[in-house]
XYZ file of C-alpha atoms in Angstrom:
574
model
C -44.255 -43.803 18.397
C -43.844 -46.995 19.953
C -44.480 -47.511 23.722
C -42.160 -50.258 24.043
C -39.509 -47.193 22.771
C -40.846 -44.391 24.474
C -41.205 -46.017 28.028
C -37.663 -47.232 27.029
C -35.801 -43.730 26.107
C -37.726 -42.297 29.134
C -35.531 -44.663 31.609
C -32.578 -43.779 30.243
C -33.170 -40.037 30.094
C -34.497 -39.886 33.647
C -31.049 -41.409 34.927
C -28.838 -39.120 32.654
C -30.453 -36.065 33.718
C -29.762 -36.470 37.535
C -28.813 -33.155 38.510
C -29.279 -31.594 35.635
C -31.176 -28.167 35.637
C -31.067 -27.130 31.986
C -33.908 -29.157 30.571
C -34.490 -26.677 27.290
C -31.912 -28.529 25.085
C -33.961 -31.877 23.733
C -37.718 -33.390 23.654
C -37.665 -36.866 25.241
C -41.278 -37.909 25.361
C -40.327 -39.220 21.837
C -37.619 -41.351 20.101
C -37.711 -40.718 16.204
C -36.506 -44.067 14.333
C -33.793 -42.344 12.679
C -32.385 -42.428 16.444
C -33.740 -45.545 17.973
C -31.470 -47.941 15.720
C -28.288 -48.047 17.282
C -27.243 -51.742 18.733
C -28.180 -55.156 16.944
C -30.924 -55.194 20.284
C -32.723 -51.946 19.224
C -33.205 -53.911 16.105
C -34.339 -57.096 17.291
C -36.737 -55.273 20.159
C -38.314 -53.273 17.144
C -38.979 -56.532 15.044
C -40.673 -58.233 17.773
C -42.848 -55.598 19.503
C -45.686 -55.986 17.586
C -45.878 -59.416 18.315
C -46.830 -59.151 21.905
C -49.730 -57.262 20.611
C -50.536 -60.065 18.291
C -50.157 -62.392 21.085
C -52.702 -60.262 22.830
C -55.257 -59.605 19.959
C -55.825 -63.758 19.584
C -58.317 -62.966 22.261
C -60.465 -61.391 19.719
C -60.623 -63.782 17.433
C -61.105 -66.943 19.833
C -64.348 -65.396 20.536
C -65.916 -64.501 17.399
C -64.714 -67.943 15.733
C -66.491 -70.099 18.809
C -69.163 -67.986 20.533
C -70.487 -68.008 16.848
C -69.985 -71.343 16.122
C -71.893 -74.616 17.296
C -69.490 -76.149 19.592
C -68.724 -73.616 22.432
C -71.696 -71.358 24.302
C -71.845 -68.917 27.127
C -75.412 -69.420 28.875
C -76.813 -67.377 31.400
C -75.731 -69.054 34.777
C -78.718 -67.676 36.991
C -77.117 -64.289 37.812
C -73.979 -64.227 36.106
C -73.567 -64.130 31.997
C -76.497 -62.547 30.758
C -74.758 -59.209 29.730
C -78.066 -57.675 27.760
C -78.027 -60.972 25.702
C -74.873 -60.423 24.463
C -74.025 -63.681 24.056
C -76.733 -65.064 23.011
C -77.105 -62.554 20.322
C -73.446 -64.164 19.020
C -74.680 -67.217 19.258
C -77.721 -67.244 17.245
C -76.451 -64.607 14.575
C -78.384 -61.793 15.652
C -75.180 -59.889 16.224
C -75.121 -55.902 16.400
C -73.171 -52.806 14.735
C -72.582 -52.246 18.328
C -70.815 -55.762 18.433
C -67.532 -54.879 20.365
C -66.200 -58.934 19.528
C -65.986 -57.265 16.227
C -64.706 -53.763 16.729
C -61.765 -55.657 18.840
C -60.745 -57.778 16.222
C -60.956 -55.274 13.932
C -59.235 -52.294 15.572
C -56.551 -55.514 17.026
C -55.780 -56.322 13.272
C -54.977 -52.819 11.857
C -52.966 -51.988 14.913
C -51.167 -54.805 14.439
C -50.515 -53.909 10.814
C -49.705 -50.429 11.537
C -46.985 -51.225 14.282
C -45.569 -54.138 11.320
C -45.437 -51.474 8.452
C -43.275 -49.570 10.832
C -41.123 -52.293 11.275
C -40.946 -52.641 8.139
C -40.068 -49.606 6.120
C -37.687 -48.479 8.866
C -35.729 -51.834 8.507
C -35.779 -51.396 4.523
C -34.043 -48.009 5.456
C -31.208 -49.800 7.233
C -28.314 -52.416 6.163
C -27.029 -55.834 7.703
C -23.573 -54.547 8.374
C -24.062 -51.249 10.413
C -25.869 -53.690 13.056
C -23.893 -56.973 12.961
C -26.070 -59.131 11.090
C -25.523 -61.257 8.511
C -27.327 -60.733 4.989
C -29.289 -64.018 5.612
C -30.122 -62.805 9.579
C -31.489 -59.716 8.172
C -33.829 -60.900 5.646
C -35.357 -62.948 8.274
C -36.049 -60.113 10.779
C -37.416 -57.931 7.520
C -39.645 -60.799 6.674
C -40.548 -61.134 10.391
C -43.215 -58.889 10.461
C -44.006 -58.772 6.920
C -45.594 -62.450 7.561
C -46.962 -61.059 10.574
C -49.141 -58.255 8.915
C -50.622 -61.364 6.328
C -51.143 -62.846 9.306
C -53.499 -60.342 10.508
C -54.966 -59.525 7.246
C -55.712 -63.290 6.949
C -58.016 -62.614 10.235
C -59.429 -59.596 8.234
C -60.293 -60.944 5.184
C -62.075 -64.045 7.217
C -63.700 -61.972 9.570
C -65.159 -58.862 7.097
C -63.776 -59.926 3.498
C -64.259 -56.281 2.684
C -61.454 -53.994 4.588
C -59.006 -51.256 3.492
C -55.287 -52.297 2.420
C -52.959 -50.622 4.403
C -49.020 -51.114 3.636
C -47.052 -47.961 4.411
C -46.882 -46.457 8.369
C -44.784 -42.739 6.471
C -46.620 -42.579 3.210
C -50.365 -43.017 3.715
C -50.957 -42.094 -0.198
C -50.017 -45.904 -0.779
C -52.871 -46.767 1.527
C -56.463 -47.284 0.578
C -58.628 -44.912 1.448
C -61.980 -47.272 2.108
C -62.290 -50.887 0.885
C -60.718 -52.976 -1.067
C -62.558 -55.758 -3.108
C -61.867 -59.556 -1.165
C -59.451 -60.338 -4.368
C -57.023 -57.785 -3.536
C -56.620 -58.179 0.074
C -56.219 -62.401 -1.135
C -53.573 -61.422 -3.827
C -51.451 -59.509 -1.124
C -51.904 -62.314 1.502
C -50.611 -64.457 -0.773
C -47.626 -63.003 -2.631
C -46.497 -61.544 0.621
C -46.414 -64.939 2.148
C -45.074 -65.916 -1.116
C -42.184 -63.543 -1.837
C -40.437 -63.962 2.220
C -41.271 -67.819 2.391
C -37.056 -68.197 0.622
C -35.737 -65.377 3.626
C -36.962 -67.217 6.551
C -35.432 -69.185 8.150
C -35.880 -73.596 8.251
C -36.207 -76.027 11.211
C -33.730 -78.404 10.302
C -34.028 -81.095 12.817
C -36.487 -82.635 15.393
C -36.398 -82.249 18.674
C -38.352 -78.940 19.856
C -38.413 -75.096 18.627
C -36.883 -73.688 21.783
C -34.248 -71.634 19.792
C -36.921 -69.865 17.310
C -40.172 -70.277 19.287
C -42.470 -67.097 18.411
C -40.525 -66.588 14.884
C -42.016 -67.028 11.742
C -40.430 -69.932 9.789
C -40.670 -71.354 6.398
C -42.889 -73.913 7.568
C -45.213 -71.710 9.477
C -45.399 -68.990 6.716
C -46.369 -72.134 4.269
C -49.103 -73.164 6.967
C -50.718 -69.766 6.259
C -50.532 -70.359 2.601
C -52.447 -73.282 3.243
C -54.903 -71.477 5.664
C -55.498 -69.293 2.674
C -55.570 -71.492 -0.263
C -57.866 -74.160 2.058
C -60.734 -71.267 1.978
C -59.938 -69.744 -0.832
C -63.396 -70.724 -2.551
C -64.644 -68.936 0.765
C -62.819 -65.637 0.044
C -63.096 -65.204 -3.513
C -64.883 -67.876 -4.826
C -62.469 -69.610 -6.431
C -61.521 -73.297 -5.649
C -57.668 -73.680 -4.699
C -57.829 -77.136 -3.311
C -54.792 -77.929 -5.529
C -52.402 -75.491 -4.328
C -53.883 -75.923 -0.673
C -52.638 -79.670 -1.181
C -49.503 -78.928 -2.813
C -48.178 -76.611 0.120
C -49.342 -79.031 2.654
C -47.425 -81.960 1.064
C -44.461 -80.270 0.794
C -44.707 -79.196 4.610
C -45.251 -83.458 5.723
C -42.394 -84.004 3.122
C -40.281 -81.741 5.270
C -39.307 -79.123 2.288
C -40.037 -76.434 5.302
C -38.270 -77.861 7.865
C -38.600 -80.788 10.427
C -42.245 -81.934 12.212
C -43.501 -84.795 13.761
C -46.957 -85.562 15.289
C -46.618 -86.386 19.125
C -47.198 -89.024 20.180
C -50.253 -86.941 23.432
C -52.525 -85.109 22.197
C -52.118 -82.660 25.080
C -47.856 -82.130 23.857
C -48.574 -79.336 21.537
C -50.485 -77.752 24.493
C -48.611 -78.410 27.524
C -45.994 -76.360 29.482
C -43.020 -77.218 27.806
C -44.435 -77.761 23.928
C -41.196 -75.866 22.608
C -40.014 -78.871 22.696
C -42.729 -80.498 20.652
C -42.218 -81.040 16.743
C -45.725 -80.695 15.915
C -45.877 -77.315 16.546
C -45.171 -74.760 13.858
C -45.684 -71.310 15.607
C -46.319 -70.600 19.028
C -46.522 -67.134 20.962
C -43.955 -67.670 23.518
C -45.785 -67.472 27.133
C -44.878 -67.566 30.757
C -45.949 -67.176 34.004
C -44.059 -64.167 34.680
C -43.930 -62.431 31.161
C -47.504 -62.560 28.987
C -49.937 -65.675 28.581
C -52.995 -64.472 26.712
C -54.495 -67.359 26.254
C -54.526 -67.950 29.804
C -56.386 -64.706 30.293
C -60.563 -64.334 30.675
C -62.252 -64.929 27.256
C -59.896 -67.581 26.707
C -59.021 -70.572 28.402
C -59.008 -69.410 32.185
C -62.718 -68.862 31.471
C -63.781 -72.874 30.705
C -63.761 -74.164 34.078
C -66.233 -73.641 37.249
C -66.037 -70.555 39.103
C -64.615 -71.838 41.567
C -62.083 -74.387 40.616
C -59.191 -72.738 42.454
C -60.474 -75.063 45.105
C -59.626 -77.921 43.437
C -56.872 -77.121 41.047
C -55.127 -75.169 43.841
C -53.832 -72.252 41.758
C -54.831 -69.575 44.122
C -51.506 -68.078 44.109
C -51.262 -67.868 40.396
C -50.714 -64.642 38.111
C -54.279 -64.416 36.452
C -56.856 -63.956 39.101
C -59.994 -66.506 39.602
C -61.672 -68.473 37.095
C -65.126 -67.762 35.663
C -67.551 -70.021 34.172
C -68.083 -68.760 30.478
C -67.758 -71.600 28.281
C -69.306 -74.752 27.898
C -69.554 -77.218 25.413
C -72.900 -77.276 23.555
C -75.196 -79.576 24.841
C -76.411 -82.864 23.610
C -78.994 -83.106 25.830
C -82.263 -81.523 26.850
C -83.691 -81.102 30.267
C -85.625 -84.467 30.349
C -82.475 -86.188 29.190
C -83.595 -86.637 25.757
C -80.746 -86.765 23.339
C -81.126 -84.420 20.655
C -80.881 -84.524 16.732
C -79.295 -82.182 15.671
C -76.391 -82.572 12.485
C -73.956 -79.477 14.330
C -72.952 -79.275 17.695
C -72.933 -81.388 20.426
C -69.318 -81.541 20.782
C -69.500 -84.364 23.344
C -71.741 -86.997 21.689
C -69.135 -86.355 18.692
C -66.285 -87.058 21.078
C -68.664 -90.117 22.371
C -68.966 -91.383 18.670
C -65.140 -93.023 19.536
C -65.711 -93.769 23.277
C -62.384 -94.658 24.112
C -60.780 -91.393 23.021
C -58.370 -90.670 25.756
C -59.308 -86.909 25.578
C -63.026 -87.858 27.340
C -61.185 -88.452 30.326
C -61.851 -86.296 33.576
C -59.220 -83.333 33.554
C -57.140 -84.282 36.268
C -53.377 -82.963 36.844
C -51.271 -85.828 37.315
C -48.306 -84.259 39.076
C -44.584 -83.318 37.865
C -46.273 -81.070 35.055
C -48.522 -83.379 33.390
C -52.417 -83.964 33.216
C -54.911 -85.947 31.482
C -58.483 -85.975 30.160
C -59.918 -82.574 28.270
C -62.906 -81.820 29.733
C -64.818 -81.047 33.068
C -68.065 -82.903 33.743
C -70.275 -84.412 37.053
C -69.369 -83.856 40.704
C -65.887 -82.667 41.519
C -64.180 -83.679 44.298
C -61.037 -82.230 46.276
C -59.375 -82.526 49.301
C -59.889 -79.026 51.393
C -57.918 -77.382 54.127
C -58.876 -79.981 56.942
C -57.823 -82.808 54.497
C -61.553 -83.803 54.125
C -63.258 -84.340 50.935
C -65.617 -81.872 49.614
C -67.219 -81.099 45.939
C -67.038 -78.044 43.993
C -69.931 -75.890 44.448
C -71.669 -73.035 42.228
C -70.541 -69.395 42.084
C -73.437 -68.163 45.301
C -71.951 -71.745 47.086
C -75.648 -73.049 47.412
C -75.549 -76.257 45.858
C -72.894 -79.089 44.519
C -71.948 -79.219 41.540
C -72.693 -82.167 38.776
C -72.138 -80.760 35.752
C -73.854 -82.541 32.712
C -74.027 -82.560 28.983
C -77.593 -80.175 29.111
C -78.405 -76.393 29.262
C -81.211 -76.196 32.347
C -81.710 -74.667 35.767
C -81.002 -78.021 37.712
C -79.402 -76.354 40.646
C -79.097 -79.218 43.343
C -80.863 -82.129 40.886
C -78.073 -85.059 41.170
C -76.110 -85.918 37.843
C -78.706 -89.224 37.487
C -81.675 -87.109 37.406
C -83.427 -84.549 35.294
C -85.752 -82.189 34.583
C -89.906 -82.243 33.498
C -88.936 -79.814 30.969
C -87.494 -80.187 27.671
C -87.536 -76.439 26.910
C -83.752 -75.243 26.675
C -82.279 -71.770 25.834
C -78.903 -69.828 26.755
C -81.319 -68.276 29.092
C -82.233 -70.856 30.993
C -79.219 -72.238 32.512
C -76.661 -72.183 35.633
C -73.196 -73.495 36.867
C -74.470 -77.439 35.841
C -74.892 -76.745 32.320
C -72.494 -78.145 29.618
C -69.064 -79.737 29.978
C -66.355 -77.674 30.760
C -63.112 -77.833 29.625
C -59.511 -77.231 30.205
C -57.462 -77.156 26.615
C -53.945 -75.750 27.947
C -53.401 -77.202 31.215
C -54.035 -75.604 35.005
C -51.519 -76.926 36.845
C -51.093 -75.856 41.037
C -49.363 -73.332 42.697
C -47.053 -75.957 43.284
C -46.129 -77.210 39.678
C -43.272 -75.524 37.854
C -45.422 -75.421 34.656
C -48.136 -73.248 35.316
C -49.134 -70.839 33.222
C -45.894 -71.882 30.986
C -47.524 -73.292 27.762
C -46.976 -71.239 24.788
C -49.858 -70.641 22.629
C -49.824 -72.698 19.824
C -51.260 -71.181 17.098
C -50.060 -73.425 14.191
C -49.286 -77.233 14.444
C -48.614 -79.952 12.126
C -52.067 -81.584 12.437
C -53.792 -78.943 10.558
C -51.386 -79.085 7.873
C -52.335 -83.112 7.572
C -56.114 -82.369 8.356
C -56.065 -79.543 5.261
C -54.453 -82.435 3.014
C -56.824 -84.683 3.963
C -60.085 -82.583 2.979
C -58.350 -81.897 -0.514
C -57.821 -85.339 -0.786
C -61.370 -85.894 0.539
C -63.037 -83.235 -1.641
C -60.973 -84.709 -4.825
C -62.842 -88.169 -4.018
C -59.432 -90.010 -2.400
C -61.111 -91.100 0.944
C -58.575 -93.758 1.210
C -55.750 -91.570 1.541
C -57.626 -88.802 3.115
C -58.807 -91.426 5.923
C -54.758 -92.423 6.142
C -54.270 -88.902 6.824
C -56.096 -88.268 9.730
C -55.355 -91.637 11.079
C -51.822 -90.557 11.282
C -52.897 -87.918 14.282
C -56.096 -89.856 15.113
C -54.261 -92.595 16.514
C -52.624 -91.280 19.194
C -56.200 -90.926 20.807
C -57.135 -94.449 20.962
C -55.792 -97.800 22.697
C -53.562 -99.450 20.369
C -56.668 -102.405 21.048
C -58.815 -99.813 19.637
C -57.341 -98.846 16.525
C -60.097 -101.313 14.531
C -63.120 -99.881 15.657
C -61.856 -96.374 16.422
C -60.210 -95.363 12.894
C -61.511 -94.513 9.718
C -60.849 -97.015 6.444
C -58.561 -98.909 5.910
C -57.495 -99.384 8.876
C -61.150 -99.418 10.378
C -65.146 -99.864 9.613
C -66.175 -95.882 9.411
C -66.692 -94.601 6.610
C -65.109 -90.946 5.905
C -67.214 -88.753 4.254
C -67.414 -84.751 4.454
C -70.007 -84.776 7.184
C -67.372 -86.767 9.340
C -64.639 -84.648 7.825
C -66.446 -81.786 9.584
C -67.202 -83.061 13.212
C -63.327 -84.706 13.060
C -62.096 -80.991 12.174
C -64.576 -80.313 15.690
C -62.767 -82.653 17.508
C -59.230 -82.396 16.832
C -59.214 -78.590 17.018
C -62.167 -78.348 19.690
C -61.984 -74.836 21.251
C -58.618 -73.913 19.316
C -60.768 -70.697 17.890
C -61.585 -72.148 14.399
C -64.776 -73.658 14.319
C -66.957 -70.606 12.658
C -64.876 -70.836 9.604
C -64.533 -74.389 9.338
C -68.482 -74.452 9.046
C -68.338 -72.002 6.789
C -65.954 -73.902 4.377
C -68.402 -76.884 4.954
C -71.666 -75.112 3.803
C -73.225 -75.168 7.101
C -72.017 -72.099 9.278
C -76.108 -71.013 8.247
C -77.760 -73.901 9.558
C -79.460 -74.893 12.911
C -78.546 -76.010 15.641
C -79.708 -75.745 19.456
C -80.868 -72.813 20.594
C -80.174 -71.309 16.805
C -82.474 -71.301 13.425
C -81.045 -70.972 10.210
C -79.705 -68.168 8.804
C -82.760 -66.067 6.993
C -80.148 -65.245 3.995
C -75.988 -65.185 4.448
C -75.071 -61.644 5.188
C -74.083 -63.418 8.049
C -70.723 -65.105 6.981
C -68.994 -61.780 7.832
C -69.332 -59.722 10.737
C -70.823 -55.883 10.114
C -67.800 -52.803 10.823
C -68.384 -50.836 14.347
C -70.816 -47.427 14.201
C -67.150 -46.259 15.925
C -64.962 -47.774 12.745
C -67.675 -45.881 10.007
C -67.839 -43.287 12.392
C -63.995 -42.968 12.095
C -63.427 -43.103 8.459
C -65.848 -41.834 5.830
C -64.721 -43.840 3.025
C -65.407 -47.221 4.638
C -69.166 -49.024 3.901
C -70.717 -51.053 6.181
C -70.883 -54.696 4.811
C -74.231 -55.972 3.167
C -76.934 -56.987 4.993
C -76.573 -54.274 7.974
């Protein structure tokens, strides 16, 4: 049964039974769902459990979409981050059956599922009226979760293509018993998404999401439409750029509901972005409740080890930071810039040097910050109000962290090393830019740890319009598009040099589509298949050859999953 229910009825049996010696009469350890629907708040609890475990299982995904992809790495910093080559393995493709990244997001999605076909099937046993509701209310908590489990089979179908379909949580004859083909898993996706898109319910003016933050919407149901039809060709092998467009133009032309781009690119990010139009669905977070994404393998995890130092969040709810991620380099030990087509986030970010988001992350006060990412010597005032620089996890040297994967230890930020050989072995606290993508605001700011994880936002919907356009040979309007976010990056004095045509000099082609997808959703757990749309997910890049075939676009099942189910194959290729 649900925990959420059982920890519940076990409260309120505990304080009825003061006193009470006969304890033959019932079985409370359980709550049967014939009994649990009583009040209009049993129903709403029951529609949004299984969203805290979705909120929870994004973990999952962030790392197989980046720690796969060219843009994000986890190198060996002397002693810490090795773990058997774990990471490295990811990184360069040479991933296990034993990969738990995979068995996570797996297991995560079906869970997920399960708990949502519960949901559901008890809710299509049960009418508006006995609870309070309103035929329209009801629909929308039905199609709650029913958006929520293509939501997760979305991640399933990207992530393995080939996976059972599971709809029923009573009558498991209506479940597959092993795999179905990609096609099927697609066609429910999409006539799920489809068939609740009319029951949900519509933003109908600007001016934040703080009444329906964490609910599906028409909009962000639509958004996964797109999502699908964008990689459809990916996923079946058919080319849906049409539709893809079609959804996408109806979400800008407000059919959905009501979205703006903001005006920072940090709004949709930043402790109070319920209150931003561009976003479309969030997980509701909070210092006190659940933040996720503020957990390790996530964005606690892209900053030095030691950063409490600086950032003075000692006191916070999450424990210390660690130094996992990096930005790929651009760089090799001698300083030598290096060639490669994918990767090297920074130089990308470098290709438009004004671009406010190359700033230093620095918190501003009053809940604000600026800049993206983490790079050279950082300074902060310590406890005797003198200045001191960050120094590595063992505290033997100063920081100056720098756009290169290499044991430079003390070596100042200026210099570098005789070697150009450079692996996710060989590196330490200096290597790569760090980053922070949701804000880490002090102990003392009323905003930390507040942002809600945004999961959809109206840039992706205009980015997904422009590659159709794009890929349908409209650069014009494609280049229009992403202008319309792009701008808010760039010094109005900039706007010539920094945007695509018309309005600038650079010309727009797929290649650029690419590294601008890189940059406007760096770290945002999305890159892997982004490359994969783009034909190159099997390339090289540093510290990875190609691919020696593609059985590598989808990740193998667990020894555990096969292990658990007879029926199931493991995909081609392992």
């Amino acid at each position: 049964m649900r925990r959420t229910m059982k920890y519940m009825a076990g409260a309120l049996v505990a304080a009825s039974l003061v006193g009470c010696t006969n304890l033959d009469e019932n079985l409370y350890d359980q709550v049967a769902s014939q009994n649990y629907y009583n009040t209009k708040s049993d129903v709403i609890r029951a529609v949004f459990r299984p969203f805290e475990h979705a909120f929870w299982s994004v973990q999952s995904r962030h790392v197989l979409n980046e720690e796969s992809a060219d843009q994000l790495i986890t190198p060996t910093r002397e002693d810490w981050w090795d773990d058997g080559g774990r990471w490295a393995r990811m990184h360069r493709h040479e991933w296990l059956t034993t990969n738990g990244e995979a068995q996570t997001e797996y297991n995560g999605c079906f869970q997920g599922i399960m708990q949502a076909n519960l949901v559901i099937e008890d809710l299509e046993q049960r009418s508006a009226a006995k609870f309070g509701f309103s035929d329209a209310e009801f629909k929308n908590l039905k199609a709650q979760n029913r958006v929520l489990r293509a939501w997760f089979y979305l991640r399933l179908l990207d992530a393995f293509r080939n996976v059972p379909l599971a709809v029923s949580y009573y009558d498991t004859s209506k479940n597959s018993t092993g795999q179905v083909e990609p096609r099927k898993v697609y066609d429910f996706i999409e006539s799920e998404l489809k068939a609740v898109l009319p029951e949900l319910t519509r933003k109908t003016s600007l001016g934040g999401n703080q009444a329906a933050q964490g609910q599906w919407t028409q909009a962000s149901a639509a958004a996964l439409l797109v999502r699908l039809y964008l990689n459809a060709k990916v996923y079946i092998g058919e080319d849906h750029y049409t539709e893809c467009a079609q959804y996408a133009q109806d979400i800008l032309n407000g059919k959905y509901g009501s979205y703006k781009v903001a005006d920072r690119w940090d709004a949709a990010f930043d402790w109070d972005n319920q209150t931003s139009d561009e976003v479309i669905f969030a997980f509701p977070a909070s210092a006190g409740r659940t933040h996720w994404h503020y957990n390790g393998d996530m964005y606690w995890w892209s900053v030095p080890s030691k950063a409490s130092d600086w950032l003075k969040d000692t006191k916070n709810k999450v424990g210390t930071h660690n130094i996992k991620y990096s930005a790929s380099p651009s760089y090799n030990p001698k300083g030598e810039k290096y060639t490669y087509e994918l990767g090297m986030p920074i130089e990308r970010f470098k290709q438009y040097p004004s671009d406010v988001r190359l700033k230093m992350y620095t918190n501003l006060g009053n809940n604000r910050r600026e800049g993206l990412f983490i790079f050279g010597k950082i300074s902060y005032t310590d406890d005797k109000g003198q200045t001191a620089y960050l120094k590595d996890h063992n505290g033997r040297y100063t920081l100056d962290l720098r756009d290169a994967v290499g044991k430079f230890g003390g070596t100042d930020g200026n210099k570098w090393l005789a070697t150009s050989e450079s692996r996710l072995e060989d590196g330490d606290d200096n290597s790569g830019w760090m980053f922070a993508k949701y804000p880490l605001y002090s102990d003392d700011e009323s905003g930390q740890l507040e942002a809600d994880y945004c999961e959809i936002r109206l840039p992706e919907i205009i980015y997904s319009l422009a590659e159709c356009k794009l890929r349908s040979g409209d650069a014009t309007t494609a280049a229009q598009l992403l202008n319309s976010v792009r701008k808010r990056n760039y010094p109005s004095s900039d706007w010539s040099t920094a945007l695509y045509a018309p309005e600038g000099t650079a010309q727009l082609d797929l290649k650029e589509m690419l590294a601008e997808w890189g940059r406007e959703f760096f770290a945002e757990g999305r890159r892997r298949i982004d490359l994969i749309r783009f034909g190159k997910f099997l390339d090289a890049w540093w510290d990875k050859k190609a691919d020696a075939d593609s059985h590598t676009l989808i990740f193998p099942l667990h020894r555990d999953i096969l292990g658990a189910n007879r029926n199931l194959k493991q995909n081609p290729g392992y």
